[in-house]
XYZ file of C-alpha atoms in Angstrom:
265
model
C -6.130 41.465 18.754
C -3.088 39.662 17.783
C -4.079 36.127 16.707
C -2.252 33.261 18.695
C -0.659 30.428 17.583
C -3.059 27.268 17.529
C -0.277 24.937 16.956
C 2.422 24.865 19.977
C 3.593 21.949 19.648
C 5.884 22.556 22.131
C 3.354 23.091 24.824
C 2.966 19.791 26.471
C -0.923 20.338 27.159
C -1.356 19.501 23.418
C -0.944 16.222 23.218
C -0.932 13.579 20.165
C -4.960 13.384 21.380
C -5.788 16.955 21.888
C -4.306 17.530 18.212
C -6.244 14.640 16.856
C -9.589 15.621 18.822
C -9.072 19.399 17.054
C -8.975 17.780 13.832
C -12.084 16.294 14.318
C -14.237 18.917 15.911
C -12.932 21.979 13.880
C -14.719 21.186 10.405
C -17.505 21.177 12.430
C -17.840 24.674 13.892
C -16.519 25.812 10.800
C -19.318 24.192 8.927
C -21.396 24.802 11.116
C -21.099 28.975 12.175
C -18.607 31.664 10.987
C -17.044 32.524 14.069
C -15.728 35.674 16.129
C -12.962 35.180 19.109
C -12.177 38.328 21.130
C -10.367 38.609 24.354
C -7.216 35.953 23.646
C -5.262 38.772 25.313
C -7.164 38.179 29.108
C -5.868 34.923 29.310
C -2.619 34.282 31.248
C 0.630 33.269 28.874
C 1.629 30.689 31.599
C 0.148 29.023 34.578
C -3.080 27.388 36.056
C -6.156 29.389 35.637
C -9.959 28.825 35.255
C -12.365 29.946 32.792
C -15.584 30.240 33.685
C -18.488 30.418 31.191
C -22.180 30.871 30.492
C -23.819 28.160 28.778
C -27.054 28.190 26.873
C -26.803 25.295 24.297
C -26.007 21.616 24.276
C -23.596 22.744 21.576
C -21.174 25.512 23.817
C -18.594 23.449 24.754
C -18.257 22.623 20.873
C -17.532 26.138 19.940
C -15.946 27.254 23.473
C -13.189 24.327 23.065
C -12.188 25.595 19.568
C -11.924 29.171 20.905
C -10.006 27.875 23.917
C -7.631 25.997 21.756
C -7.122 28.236 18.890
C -5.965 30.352 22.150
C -3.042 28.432 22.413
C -4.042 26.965 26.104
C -5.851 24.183 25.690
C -8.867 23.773 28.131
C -9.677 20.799 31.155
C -13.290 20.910 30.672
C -15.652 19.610 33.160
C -18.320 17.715 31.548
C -20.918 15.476 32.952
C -19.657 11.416 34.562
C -22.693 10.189 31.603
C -20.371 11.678 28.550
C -18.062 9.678 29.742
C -19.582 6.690 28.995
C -20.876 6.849 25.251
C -18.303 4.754 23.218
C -15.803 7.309 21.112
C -16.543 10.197 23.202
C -15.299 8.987 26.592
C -12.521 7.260 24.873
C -11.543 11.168 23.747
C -12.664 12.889 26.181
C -10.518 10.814 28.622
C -7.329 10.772 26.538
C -7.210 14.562 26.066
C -7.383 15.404 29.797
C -10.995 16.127 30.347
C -12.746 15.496 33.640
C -15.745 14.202 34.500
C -18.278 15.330 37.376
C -20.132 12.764 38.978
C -23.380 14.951 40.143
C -25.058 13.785 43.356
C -22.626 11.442 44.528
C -19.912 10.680 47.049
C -17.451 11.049 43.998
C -18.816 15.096 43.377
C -15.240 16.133 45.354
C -13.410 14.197 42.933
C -14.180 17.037 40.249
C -12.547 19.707 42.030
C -9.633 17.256 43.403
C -8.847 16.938 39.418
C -9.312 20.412 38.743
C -6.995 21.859 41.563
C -4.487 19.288 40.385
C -4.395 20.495 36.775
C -4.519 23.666 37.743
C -1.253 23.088 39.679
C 0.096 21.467 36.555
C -0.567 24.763 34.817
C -3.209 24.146 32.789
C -6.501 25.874 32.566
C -9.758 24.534 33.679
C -13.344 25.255 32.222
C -16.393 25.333 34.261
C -19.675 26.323 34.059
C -20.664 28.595 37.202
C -24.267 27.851 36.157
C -23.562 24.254 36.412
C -26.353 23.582 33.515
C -28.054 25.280 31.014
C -29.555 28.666 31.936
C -32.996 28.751 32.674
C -33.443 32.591 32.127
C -35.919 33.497 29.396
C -33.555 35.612 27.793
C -30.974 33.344 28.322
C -28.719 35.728 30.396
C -26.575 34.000 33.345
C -28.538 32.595 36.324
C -27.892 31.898 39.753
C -24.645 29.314 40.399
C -23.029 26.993 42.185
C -19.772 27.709 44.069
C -17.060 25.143 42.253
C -15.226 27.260 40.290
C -15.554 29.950 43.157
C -14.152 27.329 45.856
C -10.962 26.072 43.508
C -9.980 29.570 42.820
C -10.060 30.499 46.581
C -8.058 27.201 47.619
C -5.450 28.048 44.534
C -5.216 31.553 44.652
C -5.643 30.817 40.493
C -7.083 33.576 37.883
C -10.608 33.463 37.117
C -11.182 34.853 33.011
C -14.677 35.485 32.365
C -15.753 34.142 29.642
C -19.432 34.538 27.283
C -20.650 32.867 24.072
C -23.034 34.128 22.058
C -25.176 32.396 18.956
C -24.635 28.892 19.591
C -28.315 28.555 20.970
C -29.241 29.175 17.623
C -27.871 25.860 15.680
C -29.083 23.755 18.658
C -32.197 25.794 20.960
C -32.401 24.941 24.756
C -35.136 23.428 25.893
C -37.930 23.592 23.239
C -37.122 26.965 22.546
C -36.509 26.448 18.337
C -40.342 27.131 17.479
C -40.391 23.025 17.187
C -36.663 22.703 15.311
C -34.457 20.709 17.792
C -31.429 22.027 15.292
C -31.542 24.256 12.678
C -28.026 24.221 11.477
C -28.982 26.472 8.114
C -28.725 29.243 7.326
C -25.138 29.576 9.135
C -25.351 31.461 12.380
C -22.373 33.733 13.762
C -20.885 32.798 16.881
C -19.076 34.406 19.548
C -16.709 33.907 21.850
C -15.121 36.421 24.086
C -12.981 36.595 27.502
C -12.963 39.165 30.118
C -10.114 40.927 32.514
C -9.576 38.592 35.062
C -12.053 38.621 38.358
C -10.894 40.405 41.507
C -11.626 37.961 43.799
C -8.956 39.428 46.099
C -10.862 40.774 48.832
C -12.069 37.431 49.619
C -8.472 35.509 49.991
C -7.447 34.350 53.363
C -10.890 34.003 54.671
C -12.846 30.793 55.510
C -14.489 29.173 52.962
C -17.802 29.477 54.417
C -20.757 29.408 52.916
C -21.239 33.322 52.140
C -18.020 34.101 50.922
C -18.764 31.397 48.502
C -21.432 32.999 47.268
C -20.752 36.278 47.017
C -17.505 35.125 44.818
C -19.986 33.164 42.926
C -21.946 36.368 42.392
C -18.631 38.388 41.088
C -17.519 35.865 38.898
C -21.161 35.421 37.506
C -21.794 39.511 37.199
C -18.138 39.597 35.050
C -19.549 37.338 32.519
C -22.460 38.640 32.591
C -20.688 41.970 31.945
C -18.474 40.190 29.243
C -22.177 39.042 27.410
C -23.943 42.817 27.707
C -21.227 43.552 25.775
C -21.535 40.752 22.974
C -25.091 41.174 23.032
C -25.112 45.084 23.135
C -28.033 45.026 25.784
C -28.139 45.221 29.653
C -29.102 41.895 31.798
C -32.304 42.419 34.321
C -30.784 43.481 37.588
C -32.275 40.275 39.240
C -30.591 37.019 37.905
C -32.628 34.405 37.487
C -32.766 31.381 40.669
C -34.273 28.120 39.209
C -34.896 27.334 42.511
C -36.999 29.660 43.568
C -38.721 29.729 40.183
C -39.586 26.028 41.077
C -40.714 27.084 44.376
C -43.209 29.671 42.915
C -44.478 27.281 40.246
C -45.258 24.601 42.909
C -46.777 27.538 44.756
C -48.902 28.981 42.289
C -50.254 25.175 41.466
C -51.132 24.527 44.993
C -52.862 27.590 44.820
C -54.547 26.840 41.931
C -55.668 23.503 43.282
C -57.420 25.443 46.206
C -58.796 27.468 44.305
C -60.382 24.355 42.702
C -61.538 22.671 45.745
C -63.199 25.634 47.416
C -64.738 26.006 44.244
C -66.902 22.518 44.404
């Protein structure tokens, strides 16, 4: 794969920010991981698109910026309304572009207002279908929520899959490091990797109703899942993991439990 030019100066997306940012983040990952990018040549030359990612580390974004940088189109990622907030961070993440989701709230819409605009602008736009860290045990792609399906069916937009691989082992999800929150040594290998754009085609023209949300959730979720078989060199379970109904069988399986208990007294 021919290796793109990190440096366009010319492109207006990086800005005196977006430079500075990279100069700051990239000793990082580079300390931090050696580091394979595959699939530069998915990803539209010109244009609005989306990317849309699996995520199963506090650390992704980290690593998935520098990919999408070195790429030569700089990514509007979506991050969290709280990042916004910590001193330094929001100052950044504001003057290079980024936008923030407020979760829960009136201002949710706001998100994808952003997002179609800078898609418009040509720029590409990150999400992460999963909306939070995977739950799966093994970490493959759960169940998602319909953004980045909805703002590529109202902008007709290109939807690159995209998986990362490695990154949950510098920082673990959820408790999952043996009792190491990091464990930044020895260096791990990370990748990155895109996909051939998602045919979403079939479902263009039609309402936005809730199932053809969905089921373009579901293709855009089962290319990246596709993309991480083949990082990973293994098949995902044929069932993706819901959190929701996972939650729904827990609280099942204690209320059980609990009669169990009382018709045991």
């Amino acid at each position: 794969m021919a290796r793109r030019s990190n440096a366009r100066f010319g492109n207006p997306d990086y800005g005196i920010w977006y430079r500075f940012a990279a100069v700051l983040v990239k000793p990082v990952t580079l300390a931090l991981a050696t580091r394979d990018w595959r699939g530069w040549e998915h990803l539209p030359e010109k244009g609005g698109f989306i990317a849309a990612v699996n995520h199963n580390s506090v650390i992704d974004p980290v690593f998935y910026a520098h990919w999408q940088y070195n790429s030569g189109r700089p990514p509007r990622i979506l991050g969290k309304s709280s990042l916004f907030s910590i001193p330094f961070i929001g100052f950044m993440l504001r003057k290079t572009g980024q936008i923030p989701v407020f979760r829960e709230s009136t201002d949710a819409a706001e998100a994808f207002r952003a997002a179609i605009d800078a898609i418009d602008r040509g720029q590409c736009v990150q999400f992460y279908p999963e909306g939070t860290l995977t739950r799966d045990p093994e970490l493959w792609p759960m169940t998602g929520k319909s953004g980045a399906a909805r703002v590529a069916l109202m902008t007709g937009a290109p939807v690159i899959p995209v998986a990362h691989w490695g990154a949950h082992e510098i920082i673990p999800p959820y408790g999952r490091g043996g009792g190491a929150k990091y464990r930044p040594f020895p260096r791990h290998k990370v990748i990155v990797a895109a996909g051939p754009a998602v045919d979403l085609s079939k479902y263009q023209g039609q309402e936005l109703t809730a199932q053809v949300l969905r089921d373009a959730t579901e293709d855009i979720l089962d290319a990246i899942t596709e993309v991480l078989e083949g990082i990973r060199g293994e098949k995902a379970p044929a069932e993706r993991y819901d959190m929701r109904r996972a939650a729904r069988e827990r609280a099942a399986a204690a209320e059980a439990k609990k009669d169990r208990a009382e018709g045991g007294r």
